[in-house]
Short mmCIF file of C-alpha atoms and ligand atoms in Angstrom, two decimals:
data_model
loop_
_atom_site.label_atom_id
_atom_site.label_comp_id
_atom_site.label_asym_id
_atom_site.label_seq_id
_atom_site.Cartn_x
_atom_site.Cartn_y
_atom_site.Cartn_z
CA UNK A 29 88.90 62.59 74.26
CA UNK A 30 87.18 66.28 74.57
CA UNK A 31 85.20 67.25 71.94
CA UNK A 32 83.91 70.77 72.32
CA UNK A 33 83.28 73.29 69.43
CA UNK A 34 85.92 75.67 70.06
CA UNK A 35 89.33 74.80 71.95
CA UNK A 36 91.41 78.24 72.60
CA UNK A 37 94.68 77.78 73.25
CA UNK A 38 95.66 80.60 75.89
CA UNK A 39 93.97 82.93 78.06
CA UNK A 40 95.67 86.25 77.22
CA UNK A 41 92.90 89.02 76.67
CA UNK A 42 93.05 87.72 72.95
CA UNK A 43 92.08 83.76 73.76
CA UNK A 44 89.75 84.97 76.83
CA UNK A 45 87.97 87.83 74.42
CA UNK A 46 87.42 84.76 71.62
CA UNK A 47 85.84 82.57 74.39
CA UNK A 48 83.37 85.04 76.02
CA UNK A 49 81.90 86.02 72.93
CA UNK A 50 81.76 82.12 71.39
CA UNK A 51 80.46 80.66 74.63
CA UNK A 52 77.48 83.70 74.86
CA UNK A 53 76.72 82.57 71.58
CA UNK A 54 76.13 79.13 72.82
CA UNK A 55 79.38 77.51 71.64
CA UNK A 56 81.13 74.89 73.72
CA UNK A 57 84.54 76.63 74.52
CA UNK A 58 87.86 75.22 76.40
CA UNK A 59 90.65 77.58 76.93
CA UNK A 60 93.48 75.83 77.98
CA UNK A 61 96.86 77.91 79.67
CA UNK A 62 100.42 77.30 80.03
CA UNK A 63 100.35 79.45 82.96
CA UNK A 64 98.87 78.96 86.53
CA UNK A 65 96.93 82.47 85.93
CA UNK A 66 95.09 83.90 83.20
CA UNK A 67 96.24 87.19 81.79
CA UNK A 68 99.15 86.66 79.56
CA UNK A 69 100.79 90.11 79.34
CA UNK A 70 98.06 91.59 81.41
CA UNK A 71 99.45 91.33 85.30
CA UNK A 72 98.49 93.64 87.94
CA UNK A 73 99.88 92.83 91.22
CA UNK A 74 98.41 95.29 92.14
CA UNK A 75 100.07 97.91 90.04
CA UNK A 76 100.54 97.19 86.36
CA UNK A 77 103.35 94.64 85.80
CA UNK A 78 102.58 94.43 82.04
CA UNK A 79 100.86 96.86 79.77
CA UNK A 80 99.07 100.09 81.62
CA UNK A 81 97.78 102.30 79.39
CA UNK A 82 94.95 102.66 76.04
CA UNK A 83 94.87 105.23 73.76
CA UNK A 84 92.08 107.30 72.37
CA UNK A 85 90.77 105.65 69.16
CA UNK A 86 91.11 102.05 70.55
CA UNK A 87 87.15 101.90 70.74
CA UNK A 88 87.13 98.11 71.68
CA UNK A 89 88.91 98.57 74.75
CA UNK A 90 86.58 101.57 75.70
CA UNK A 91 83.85 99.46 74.61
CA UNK A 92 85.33 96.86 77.38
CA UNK A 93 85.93 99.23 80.51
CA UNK A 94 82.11 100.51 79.31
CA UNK A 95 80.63 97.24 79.45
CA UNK A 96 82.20 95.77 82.76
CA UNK A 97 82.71 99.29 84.13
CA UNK A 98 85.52 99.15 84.74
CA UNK A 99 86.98 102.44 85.88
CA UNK A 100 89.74 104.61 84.08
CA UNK A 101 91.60 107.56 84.60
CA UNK A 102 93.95 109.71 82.63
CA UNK A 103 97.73 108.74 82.61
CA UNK A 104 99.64 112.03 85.10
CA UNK A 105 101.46 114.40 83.48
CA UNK A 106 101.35 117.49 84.68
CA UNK A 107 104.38 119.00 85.33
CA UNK A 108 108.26 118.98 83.86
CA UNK A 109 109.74 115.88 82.46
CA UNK A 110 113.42 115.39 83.04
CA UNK A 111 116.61 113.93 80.81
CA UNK A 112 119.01 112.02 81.95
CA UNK A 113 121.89 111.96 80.23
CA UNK A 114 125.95 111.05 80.90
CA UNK A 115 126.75 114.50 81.13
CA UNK A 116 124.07 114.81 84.11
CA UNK A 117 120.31 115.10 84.07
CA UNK A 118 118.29 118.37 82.90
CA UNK A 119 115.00 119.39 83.30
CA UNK A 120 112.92 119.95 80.37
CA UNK A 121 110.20 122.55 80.66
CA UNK A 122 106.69 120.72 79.88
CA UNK A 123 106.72 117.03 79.51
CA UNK A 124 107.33 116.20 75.46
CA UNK A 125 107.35 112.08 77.21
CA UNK A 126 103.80 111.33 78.02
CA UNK A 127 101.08 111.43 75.07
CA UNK A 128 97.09 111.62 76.29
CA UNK A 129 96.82 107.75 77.74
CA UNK A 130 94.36 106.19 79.93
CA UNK A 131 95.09 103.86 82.49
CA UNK A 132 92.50 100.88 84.56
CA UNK A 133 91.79 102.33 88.17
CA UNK A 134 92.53 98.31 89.11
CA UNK A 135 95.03 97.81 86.75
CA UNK A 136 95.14 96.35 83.34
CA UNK A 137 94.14 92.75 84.33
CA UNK A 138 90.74 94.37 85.14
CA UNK A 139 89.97 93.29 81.90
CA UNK A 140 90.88 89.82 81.92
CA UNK A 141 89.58 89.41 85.35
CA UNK A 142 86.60 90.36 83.86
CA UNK A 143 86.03 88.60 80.71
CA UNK A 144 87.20 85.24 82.71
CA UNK A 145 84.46 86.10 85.63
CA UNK A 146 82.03 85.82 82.94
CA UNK A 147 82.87 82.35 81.74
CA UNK A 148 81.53 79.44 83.76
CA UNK A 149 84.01 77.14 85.81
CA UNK A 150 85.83 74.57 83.97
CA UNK A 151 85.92 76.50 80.80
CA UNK A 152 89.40 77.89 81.90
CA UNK A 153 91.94 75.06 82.37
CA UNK A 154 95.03 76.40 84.23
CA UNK A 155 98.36 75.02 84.32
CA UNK A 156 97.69 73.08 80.99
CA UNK A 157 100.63 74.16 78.42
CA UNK A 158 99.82 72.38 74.85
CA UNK A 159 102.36 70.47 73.33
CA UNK A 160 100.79 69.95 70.00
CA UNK A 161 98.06 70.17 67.31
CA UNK A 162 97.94 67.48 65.16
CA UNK A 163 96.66 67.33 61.60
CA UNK A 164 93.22 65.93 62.57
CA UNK A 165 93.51 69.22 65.00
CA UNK A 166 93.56 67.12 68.05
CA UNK A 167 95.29 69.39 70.76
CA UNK A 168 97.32 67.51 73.15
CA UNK A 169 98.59 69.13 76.80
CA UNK A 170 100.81 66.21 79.07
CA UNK A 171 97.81 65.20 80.48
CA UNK A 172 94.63 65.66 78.32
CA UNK A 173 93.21 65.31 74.71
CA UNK A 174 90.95 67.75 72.63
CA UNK A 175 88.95 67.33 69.18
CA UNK A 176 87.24 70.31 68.45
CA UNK A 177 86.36 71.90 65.52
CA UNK A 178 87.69 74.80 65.92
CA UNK A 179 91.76 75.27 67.06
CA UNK A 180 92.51 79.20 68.09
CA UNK A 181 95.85 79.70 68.70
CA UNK A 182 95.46 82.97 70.93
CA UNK A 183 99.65 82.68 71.61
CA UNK A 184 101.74 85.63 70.10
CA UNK A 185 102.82 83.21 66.61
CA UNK A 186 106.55 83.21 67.47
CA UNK A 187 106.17 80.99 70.93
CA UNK A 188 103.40 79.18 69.58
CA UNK A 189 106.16 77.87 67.03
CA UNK A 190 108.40 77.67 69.83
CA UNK A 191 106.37 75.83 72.00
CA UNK A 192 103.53 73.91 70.34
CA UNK A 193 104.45 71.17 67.69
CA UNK A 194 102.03 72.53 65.05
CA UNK A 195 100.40 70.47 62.09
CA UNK A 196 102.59 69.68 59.43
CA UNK A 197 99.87 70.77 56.87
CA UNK A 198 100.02 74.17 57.55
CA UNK A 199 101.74 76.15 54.92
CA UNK A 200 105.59 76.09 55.17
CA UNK A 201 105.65 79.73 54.79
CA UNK A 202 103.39 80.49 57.38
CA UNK A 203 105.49 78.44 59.85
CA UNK A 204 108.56 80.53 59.01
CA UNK A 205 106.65 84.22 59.17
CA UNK A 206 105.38 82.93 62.50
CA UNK A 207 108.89 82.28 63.64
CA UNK A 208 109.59 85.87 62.64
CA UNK A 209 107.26 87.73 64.12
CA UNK A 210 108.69 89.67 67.06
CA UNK A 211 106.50 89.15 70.21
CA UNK A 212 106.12 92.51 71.74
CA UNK A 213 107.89 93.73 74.69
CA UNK A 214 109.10 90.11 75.29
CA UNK A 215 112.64 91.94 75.40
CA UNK A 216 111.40 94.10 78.31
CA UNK A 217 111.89 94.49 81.73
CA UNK A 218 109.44 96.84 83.59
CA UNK A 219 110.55 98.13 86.88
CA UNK A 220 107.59 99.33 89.65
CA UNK A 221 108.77 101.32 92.54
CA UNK A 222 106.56 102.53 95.31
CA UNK A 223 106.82 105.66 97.96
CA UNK A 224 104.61 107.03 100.59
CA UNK A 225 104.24 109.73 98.35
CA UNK A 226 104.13 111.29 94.90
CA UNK A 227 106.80 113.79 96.43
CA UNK A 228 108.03 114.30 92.63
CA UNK A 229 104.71 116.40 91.57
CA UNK A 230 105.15 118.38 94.75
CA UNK A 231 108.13 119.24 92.87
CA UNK A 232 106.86 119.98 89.60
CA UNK A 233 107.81 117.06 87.83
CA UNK A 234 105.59 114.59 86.26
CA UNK A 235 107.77 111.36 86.88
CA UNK A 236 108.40 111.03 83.72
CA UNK A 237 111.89 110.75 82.37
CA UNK A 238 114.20 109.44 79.34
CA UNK A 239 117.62 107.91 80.11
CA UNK A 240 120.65 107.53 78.25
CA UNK A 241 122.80 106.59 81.42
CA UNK A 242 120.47 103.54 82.06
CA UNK A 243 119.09 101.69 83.59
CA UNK A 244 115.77 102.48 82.55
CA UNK A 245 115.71 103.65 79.74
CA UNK A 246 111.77 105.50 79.95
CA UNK A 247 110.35 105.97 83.20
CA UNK A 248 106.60 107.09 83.86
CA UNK A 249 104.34 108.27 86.78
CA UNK A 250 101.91 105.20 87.73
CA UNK A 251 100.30 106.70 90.66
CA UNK A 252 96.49 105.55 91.36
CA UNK A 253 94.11 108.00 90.14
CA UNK A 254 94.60 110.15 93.49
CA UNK A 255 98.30 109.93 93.80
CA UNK A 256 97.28 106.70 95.82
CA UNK A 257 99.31 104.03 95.35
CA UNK A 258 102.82 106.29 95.12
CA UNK A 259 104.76 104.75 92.29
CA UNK A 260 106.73 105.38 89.38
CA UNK A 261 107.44 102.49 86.61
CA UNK A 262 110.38 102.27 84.44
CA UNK A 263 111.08 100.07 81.50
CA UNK A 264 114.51 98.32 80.67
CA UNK A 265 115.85 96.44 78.18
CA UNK A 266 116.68 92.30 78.87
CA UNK A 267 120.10 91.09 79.53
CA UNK A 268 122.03 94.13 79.87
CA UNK A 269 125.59 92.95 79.94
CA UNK A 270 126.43 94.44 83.46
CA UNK A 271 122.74 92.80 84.73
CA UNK A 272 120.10 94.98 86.81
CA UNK A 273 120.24 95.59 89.73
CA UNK A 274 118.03 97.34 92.77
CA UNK A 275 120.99 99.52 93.69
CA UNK A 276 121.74 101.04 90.07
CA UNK A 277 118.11 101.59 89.89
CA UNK A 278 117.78 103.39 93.10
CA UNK A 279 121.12 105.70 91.96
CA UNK A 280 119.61 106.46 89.17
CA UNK A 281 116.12 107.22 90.40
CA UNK A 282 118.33 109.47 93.36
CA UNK A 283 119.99 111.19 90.26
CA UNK A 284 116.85 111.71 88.29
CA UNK A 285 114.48 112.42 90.97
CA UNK A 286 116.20 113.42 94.10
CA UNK A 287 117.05 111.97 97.58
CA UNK A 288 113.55 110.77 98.28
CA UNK A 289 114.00 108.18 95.14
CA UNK A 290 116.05 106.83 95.91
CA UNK A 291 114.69 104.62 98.71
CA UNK A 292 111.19 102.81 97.63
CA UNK A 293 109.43 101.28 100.08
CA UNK A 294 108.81 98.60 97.32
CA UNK A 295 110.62 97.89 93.89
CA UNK A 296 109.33 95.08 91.82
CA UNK A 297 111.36 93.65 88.77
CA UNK A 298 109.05 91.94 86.14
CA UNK A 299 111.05 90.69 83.44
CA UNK A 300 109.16 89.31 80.59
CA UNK A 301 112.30 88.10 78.91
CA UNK A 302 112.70 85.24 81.64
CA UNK A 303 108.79 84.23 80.63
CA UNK A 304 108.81 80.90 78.57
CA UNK A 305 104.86 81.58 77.71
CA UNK A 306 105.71 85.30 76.40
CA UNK A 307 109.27 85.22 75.42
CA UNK A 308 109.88 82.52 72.57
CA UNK A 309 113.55 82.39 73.03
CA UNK A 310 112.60 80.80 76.39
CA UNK A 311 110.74 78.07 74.75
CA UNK A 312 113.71 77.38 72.13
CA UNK A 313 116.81 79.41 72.46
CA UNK A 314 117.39 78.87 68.54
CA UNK A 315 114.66 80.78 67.88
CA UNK A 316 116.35 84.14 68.84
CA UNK A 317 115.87 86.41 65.63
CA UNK A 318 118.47 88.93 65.68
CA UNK A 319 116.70 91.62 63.69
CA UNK A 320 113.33 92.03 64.64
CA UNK A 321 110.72 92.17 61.33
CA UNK A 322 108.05 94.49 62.55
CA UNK A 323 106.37 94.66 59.11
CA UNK A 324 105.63 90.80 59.68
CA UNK A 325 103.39 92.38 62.46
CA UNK A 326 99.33 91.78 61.29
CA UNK A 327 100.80 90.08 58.35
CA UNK A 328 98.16 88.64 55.66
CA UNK A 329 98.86 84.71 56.48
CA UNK A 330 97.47 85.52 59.99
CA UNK A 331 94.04 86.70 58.58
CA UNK A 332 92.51 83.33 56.80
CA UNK A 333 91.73 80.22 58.53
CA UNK A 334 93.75 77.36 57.12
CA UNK A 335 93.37 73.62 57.43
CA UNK A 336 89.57 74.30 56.22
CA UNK A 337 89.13 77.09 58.10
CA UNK A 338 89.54 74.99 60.96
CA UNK A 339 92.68 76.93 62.45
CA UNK A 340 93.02 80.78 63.26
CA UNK A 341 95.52 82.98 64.83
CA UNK A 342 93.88 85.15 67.40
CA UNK A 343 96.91 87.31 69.38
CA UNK A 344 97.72 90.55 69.24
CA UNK A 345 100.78 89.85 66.87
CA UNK A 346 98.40 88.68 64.30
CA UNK A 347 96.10 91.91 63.74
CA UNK A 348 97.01 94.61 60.79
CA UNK A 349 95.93 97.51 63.27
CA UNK A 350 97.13 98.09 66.85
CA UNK A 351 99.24 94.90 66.75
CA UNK A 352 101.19 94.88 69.73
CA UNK A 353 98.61 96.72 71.92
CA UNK A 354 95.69 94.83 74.13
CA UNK A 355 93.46 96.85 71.19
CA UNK A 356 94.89 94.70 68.70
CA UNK A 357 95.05 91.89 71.02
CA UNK A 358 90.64 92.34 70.73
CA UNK A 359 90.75 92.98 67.21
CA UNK A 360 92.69 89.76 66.17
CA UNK A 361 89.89 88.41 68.56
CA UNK A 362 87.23 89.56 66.44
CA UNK A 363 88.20 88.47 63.05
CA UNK A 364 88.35 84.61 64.81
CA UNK A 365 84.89 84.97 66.36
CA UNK A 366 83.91 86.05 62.70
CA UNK A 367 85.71 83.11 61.04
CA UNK A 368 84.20 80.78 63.63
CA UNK A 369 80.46 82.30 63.49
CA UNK A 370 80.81 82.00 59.76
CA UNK A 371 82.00 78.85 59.67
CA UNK A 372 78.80 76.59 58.17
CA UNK A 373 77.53 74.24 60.76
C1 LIG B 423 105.86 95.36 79.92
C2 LIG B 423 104.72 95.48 78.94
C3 LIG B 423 104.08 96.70 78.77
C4 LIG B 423 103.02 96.82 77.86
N1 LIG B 423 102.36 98.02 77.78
C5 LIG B 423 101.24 98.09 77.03
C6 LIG B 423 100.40 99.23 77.12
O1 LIG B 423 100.64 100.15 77.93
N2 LIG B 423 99.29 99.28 76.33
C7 LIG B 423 98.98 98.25 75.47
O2 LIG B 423 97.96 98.36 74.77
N3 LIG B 423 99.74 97.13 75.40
C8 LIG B 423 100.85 97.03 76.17
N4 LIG B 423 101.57 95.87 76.17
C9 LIG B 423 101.16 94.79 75.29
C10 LIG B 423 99.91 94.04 75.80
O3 LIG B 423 100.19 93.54 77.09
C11 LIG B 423 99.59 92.92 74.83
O4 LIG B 423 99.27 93.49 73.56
C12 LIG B 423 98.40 92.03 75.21
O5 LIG B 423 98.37 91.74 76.58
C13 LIG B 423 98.49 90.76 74.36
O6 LIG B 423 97.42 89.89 74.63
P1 LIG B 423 97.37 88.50 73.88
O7 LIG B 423 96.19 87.78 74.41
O8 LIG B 423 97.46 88.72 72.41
O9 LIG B 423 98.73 87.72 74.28
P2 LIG B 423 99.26 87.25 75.71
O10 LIG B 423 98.84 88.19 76.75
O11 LIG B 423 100.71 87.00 75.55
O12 LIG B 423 98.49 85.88 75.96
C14 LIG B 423 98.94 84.66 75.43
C15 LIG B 423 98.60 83.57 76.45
O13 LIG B 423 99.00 82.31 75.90
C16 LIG B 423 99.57 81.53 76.93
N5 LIG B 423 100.40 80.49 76.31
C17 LIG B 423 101.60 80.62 75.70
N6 LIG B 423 102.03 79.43 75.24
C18 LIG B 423 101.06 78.51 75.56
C19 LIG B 423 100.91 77.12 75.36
N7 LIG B 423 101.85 76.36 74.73
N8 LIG B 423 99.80 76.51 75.83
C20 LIG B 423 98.83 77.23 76.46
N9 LIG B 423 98.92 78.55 76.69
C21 LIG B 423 100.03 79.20 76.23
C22 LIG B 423 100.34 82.55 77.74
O14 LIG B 423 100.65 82.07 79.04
C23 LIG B 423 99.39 83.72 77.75
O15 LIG B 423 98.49 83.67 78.84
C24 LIG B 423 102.63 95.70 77.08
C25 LIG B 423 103.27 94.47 77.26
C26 LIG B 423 104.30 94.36 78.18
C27 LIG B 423 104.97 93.00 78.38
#
């Protein structure tokens, strides 16, 4: 049996922002990962697979590309923005799509990358999905046994329950809001597609579009900062009923953006639906909530410790602001290196 201070359970930029901070402090930290990568949502391979872009205001991921330097640029948009619609597709004059975003010069995993490069080996246990917390909080994968004091589960809430047979003392309620809580953009599919060239600014477009003829529904410019990778990204929604597939995406980038589009030299499908670790309905089909509850987003059960302050919630589902963004994903992160630091010893 294990017996650090703190064991983490997942190495999303929520879990991996806990353990930095803990083990600087001088804690004895264990993250432990379903997945044979760290990152969670964050995948960059190398163009951003998973979330791309921060917003001004979201001072603790500035904070994080200022401390690791890691380099940023803003999100393209110069140029017209087009509609695509089933009567045909217009141009609209200015682009109305993209707000003022930043994106990682290396992509969004930058950050993880980062945060796990500071973290001594063996700290980070790939490949080692938990199966359950006990009571006592012993944390058990297949293979290996943990008794720490501390238990964060840095898993968005609703595959945790999924996934994880949690202790029976928690509060019955909790268990059910958990179950609830939508994990965001687990319903997604994000599309990359790359050229030899951003020929759609040479036109005057900024690559970004709306679609009501589908496939993608939203589609964006995610050039490097020079135009360097040439690529566009689209998102679309999980289990359409006619399926997605490369040829209805390249018609539709034809239709949208001309001839050119029509023929990446690359197209990448990255559908985080399929993912047992993000998409809870993976984990246990039953689990599907039909109507989303947003509002259950941050809620208040996620912000106190329970089993004696023993057991937090640390994922970007669990914090009142930003939840859903890799902002919130720090914030939640926060609040559970307060609750630990408090914590008497
Ligand atoms: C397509 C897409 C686009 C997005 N775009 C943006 C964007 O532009 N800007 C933005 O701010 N946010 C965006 N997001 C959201 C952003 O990615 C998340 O807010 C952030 O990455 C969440 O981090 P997290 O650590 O809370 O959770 P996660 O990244 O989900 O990390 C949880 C970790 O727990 C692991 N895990 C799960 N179950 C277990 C288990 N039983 N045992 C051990 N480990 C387990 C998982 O493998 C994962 O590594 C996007 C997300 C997606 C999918």
């Amino acid at each position: 049996m294990h017996q650090p201070d703190v064991v983490v359970i997942g190495a999303g930029i929520s879990g991996l922002a806990v353990c930095e901070v803990l083990h600087r402090g001088g804690l004895a930290v264990t993250v432990l990962e379903a997945r044979t990568r760290v990152g969670g949502r964050l995948l960059s391979s190398p163009l951003d697979l998973g979330a791309s872009w921060f917003w001004d205001g979201e001072r603790r991921v500035r904070a994080m590309t200022d401390r690791f330097e890691i380099a940023t640029f803003p999100q393209y948009r110069a140029g017209d923005a087009m509609i695509d619609e089933r009567d045909g597709v217009h141009r609209y004059p200015g682009n109305p799509i993209d707000g003022q975003a930043h994106r990682f010069v290396n992509g969004a995993a930058a950050l993880t990358n980062a945060l796990a490069g500071e973290l001594p080996q063996g700290v980070v246990l790939l490949d080692q999905p938990v199966i359950e917390v006990t009571d006592e909080l012993v944390v058990l994968t297949a293979t290996s046994r943990w008794q720490p004091q501390h238990v964060v589960i840095a898993v968005p809430p609703a595959v945790a329950v999924a996934a994880i047979r949690l202790p029976e003392a928690l509060p019955g309620n909790l268990v059910d809001i958990a179950q609830r809580t939508p994990v965001w953009m687990s319903d997604t599919v994000k599309v990359v597609v790359t050229y030899d060239e951003p020929f759609w600014r040479s036109d005057g477009l900024a690559g970004s579009a709306i679609s009501r003829a589908g496939p993608l529904h939203e589609i964006h410019d995610l050039c490097g900062p020079d135009g360097s990778p040439s690529a566009l990204f689209g998102f679309a929604r999980a289990g359409q009923p006619s399926g997605l597939t490369e040829s209805e995406i390249c018609a539709q980038l034809g239709r949208i953006f001309g001839p050119r589009a029509h023929a990446p030299r690359e197209l990448q499908i990255q559908d985080w639906s399929s993912e047992q670790w993000t998409n809870p309905a993976m984990a246990a089909p039953e689990s599907a909530q039909s109507s989303p509850g947003f509002a259950l987003l941050g809620h208040a059960v996620y912000q106190q410790p329970q089993l004696g302050g023993r057991f937090h919630w640390s994922a970007t589902e669990t914090a009142p602001n930003y939840a859903g963004h890799i902002e919130g994903a720090l914030e939640a992160a926060e609040r559970t290196v307060n609750s630990i630091l408090d914590f008497p010893r």
